[in-house]
Short mmCIF file of C-alpha atoms in Angstrom, two decimals:
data_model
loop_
_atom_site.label_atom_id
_atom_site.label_comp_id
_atom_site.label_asym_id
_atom_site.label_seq_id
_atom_site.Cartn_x
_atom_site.Cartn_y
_atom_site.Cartn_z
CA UNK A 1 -32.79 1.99 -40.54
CA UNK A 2 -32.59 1.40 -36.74
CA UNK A 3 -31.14 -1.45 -34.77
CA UNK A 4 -31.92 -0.47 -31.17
CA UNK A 5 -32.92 -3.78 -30.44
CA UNK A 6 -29.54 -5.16 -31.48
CA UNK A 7 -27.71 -2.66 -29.72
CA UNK A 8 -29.26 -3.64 -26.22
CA UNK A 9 -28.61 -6.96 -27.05
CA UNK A 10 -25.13 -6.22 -27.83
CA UNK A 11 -24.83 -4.12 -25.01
CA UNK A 12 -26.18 -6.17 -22.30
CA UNK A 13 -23.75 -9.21 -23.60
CA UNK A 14 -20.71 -7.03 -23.09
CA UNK A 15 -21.98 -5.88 -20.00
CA UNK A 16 -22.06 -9.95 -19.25
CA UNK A 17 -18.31 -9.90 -19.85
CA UNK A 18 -17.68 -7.54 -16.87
CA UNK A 19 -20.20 -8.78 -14.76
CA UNK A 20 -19.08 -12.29 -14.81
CA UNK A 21 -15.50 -11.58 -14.56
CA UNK A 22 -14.20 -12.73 -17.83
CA UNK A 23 -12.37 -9.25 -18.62
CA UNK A 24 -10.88 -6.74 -16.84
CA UNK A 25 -10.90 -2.99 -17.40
CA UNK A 26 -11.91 -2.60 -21.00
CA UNK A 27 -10.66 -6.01 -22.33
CA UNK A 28 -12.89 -8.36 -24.39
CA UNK A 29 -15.61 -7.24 -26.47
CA UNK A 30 -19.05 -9.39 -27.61
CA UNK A 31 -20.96 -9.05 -30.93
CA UNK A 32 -23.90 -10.51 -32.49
CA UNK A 33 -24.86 -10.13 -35.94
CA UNK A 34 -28.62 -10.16 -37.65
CA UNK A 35 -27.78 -11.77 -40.86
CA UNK A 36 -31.24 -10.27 -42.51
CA UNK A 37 -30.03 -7.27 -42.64
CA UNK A 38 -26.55 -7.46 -43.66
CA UNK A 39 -25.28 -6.01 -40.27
CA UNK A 40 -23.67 -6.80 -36.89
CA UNK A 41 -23.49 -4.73 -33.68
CA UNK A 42 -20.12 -4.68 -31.54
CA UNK A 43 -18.17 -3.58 -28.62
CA UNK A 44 -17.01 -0.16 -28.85
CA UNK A 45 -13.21 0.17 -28.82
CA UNK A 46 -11.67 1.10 -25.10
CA UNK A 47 -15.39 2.31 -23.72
CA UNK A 48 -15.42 0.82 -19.73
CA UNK A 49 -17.92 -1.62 -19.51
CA UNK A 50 -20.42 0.17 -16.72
CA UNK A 51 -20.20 3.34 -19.08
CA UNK A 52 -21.50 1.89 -21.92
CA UNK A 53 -24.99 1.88 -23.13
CA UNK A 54 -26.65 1.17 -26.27
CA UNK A 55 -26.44 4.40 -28.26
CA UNK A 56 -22.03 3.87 -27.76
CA UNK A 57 -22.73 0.39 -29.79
CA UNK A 58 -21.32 0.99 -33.37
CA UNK A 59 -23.11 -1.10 -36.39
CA UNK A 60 -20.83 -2.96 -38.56
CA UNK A 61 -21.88 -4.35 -42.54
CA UNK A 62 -21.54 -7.91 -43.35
CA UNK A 63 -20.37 -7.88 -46.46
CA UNK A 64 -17.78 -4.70 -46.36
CA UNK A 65 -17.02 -5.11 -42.86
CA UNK A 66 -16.76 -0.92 -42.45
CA UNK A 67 -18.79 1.18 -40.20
CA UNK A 68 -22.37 1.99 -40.90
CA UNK A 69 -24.12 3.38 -38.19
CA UNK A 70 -22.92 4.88 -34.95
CA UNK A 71 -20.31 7.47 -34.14
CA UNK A 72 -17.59 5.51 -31.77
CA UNK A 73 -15.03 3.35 -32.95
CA UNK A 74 -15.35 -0.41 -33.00
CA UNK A 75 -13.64 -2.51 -31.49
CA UNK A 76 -9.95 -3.24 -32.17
CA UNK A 77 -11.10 -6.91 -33.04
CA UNK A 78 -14.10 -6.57 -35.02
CA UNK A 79 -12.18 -7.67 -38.23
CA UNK A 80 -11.78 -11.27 -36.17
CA UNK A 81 -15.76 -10.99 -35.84
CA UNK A 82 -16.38 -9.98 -39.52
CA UNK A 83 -14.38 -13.11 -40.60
CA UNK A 84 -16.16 -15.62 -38.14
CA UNK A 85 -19.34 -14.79 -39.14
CA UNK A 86 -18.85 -14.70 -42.91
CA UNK A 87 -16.48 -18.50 -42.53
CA UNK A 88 -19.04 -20.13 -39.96
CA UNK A 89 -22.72 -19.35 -41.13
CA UNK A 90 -24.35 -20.68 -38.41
CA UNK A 91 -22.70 -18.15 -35.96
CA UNK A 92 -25.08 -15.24 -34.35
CA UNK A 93 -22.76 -13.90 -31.99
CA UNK A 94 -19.06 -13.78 -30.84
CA UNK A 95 -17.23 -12.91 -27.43
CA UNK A 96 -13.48 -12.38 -27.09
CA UNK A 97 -12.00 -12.41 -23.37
CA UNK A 98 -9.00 -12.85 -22.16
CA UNK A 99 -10.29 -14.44 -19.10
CA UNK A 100 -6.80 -16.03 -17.05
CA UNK A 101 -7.37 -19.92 -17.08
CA UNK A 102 -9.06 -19.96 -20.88
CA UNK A 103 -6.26 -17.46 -22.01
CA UNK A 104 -3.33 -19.36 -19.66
CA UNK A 105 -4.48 -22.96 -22.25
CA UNK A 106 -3.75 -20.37 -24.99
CA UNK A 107 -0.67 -18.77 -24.07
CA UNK A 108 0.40 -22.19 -23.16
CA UNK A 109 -0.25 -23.13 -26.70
CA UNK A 110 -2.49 -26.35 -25.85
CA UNK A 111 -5.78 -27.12 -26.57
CA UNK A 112 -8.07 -28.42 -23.17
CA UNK A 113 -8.78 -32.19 -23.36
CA UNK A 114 -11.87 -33.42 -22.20
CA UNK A 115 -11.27 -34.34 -18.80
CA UNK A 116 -14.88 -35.08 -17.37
CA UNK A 117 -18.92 -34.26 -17.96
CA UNK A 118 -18.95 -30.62 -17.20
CA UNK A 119 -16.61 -29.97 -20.14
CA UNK A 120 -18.83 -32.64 -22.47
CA UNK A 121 -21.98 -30.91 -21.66
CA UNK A 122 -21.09 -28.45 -23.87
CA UNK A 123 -17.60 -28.44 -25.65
CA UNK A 124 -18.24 -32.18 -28.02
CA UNK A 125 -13.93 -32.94 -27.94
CA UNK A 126 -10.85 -31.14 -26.79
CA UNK A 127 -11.20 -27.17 -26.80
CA UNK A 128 -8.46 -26.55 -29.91
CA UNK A 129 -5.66 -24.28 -29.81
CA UNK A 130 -4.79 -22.43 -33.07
CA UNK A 131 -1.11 -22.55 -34.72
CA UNK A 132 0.61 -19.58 -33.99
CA UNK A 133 0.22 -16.49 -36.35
CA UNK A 134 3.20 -15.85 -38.25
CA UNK A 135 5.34 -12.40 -38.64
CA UNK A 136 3.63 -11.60 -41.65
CA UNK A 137 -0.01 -12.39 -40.52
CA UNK A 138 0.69 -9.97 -37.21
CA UNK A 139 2.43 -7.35 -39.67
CA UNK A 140 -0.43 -7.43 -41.87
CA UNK A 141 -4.02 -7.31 -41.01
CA UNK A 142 -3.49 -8.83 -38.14
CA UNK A 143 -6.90 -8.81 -36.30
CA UNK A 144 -8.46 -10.03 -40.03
CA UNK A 145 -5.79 -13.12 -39.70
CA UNK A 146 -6.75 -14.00 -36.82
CA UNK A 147 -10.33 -14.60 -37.71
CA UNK A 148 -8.66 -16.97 -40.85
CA UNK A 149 -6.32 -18.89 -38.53
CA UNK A 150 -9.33 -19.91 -36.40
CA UNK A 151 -11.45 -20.76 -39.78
CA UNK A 152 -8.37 -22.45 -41.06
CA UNK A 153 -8.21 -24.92 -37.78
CA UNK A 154 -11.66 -25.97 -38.24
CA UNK A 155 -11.14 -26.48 -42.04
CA UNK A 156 -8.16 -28.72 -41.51
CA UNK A 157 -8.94 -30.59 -38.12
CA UNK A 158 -12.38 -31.30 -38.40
CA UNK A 159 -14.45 -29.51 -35.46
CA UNK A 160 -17.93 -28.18 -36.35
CA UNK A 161 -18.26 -25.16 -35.21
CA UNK A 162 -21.66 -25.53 -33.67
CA UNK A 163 -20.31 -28.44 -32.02
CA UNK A 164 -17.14 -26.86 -30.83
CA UNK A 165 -18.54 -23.07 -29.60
CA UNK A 166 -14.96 -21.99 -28.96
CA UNK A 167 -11.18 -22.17 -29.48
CA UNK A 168 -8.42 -20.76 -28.25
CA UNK A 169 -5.75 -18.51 -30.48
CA UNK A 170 -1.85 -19.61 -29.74
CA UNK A 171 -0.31 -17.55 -27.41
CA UNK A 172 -3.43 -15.07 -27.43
CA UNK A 173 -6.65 -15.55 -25.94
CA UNK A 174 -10.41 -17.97 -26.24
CA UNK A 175 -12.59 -16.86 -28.83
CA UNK A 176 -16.65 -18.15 -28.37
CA UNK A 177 -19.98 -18.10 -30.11
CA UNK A 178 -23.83 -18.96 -29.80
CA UNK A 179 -26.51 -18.87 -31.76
CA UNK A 180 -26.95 -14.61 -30.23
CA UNK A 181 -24.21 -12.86 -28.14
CA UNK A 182 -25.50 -13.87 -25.11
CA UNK A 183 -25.02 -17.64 -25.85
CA UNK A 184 -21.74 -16.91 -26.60
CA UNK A 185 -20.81 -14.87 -22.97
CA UNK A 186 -22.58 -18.31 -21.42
CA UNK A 187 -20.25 -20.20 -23.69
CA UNK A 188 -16.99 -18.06 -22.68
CA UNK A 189 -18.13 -18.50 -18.88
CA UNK A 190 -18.09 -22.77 -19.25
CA UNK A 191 -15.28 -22.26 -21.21
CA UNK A 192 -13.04 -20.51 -18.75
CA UNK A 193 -14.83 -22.87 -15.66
CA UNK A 194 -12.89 -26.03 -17.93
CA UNK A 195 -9.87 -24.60 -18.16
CA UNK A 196 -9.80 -23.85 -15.03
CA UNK A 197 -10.96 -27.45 -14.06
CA UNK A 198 -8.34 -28.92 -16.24
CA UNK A 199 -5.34 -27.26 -15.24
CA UNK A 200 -6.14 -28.33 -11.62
CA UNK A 201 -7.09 -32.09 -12.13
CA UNK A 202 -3.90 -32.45 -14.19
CA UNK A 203 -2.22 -30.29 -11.17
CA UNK A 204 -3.41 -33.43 -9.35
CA UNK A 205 -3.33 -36.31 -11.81
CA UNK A 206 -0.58 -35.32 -14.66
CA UNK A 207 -1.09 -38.48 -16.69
CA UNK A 208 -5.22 -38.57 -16.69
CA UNK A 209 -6.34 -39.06 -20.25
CA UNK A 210 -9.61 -37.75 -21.75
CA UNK A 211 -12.96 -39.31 -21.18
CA UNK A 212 -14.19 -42.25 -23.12
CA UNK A 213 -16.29 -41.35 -26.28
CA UNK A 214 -19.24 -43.14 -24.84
CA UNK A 215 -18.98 -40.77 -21.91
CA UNK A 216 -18.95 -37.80 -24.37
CA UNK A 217 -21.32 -38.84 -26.59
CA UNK A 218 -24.20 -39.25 -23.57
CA UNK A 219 -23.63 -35.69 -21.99
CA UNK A 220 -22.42 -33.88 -25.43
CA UNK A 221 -26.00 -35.53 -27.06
CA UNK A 222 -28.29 -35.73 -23.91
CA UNK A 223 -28.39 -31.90 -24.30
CA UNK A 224 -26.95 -31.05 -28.08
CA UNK A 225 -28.59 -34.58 -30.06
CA UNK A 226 -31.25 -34.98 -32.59
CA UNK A 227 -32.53 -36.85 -29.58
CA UNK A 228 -32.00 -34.31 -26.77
CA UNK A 229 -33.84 -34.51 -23.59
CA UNK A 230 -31.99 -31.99 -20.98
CA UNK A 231 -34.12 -29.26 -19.68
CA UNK A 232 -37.86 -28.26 -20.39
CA UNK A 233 -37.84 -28.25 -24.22
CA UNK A 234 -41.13 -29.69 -26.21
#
């Protein structure tokens, strides 16, 4: 069975990555999955970004999470993938950077309130930061655990995932997703443009609190709600 088409999606996300300066050299990786077939396409390991092309894009199963079709290695992360997209169901892609404001929130180990509109437009709350792994999660499986300590914040402090397109892993780096990989890059790109809007207004304003719900609600729902009217949708 062939997946060309979800390799050149796959492939033109990562390329994304580079292009919009969310990774350097061969850091980050994207992924989307098609979820009738049983199958997601991903980065391949340590491959520079303006040498890839869609035949280097490895094809992963969904429910084993080994390699099925392709001949390069995955990347180093795609057990984090394989666990997002069997935990949140209404994922269809994923993008890992370790773009310097998004990943500076992380390494700081604090999630980004929700300092004005641009960040409510599409994050509904406070981007979260994960708990730390511990010695034992990094010894073992460590890329899998990652994937569970991201499902395990949601579980426990109440995001929805399709609300919340993103979170940050303590003392590591922002995680995203969309409903393909492409969604996600765009959602990695606001991502890192309010972390990098945060740390200077509270550069300028340490004690500014986050925005009043009302204030959330209208831009988070203007664009996200039942009731949407942003853009040129019927």
């Amino acid at each position: 069975m062939g997946y060309e088409a979800l390799k050149e999606r796959v492939c033109a996300a990562n390329k994304e990555i580079c292009r919009t300066q969310l990774a350097i050299l061969t850091f980050g990786n994207a992924s989307e999955v098609d979820r009738d077939a049983g199958v997601f396409a991903i980065k391949p390991s340590g491959v520079a970004y303006d040498e890839m092309s869609p035949d280097d894009i490895p094809i992963i199963s969904l429910d084993s999470g080994d390699r099925v079709e392709g001949v390069s290695n995955p990347s180093s992360d795609t057990p984090t993938h394989w666990h997002l997209y069997r935990a949140f169901a209404t994922i269809g892609g994923v993008v890992h950077t370790h773009s310097a404001y998004a990943t500076a929130w992380a390494q700081a180990q604090r999630e980004i309130p929700c300092l004005g509109t641009t960040h409510a437009d599409s994050f509904y709350g406070s981007v979260p930061c994960t708990r730390p792994l511990t010695q034992q999660e990094v010894a073992l499986d460590y890329e899998l655990n990652t994937g569970k300590v991201i499902e395990e914040h949601f579980i426990y402090s109440g995001p929805d995932p399709s609300e919340m397109p993103g979170v940050l892993v303590s003392a590591h780096a922002p995680f995203t997703w969309g409903k393909d990989s492409m969604a996600a890059v765009r959602n990695a790109q606001v991502l890192e443009e309010i972390a990098r809007m945060a740390a200077i207004t509270l550069s300028l304003n340490p004690g500014i609190k986050a925005v009043d719900q009302y204030l959330l609600d209208k831009h988070y729902l203007r664009k996200h709600g039942v009731n949407a009217y942003y853009g040129q949708g019927g």
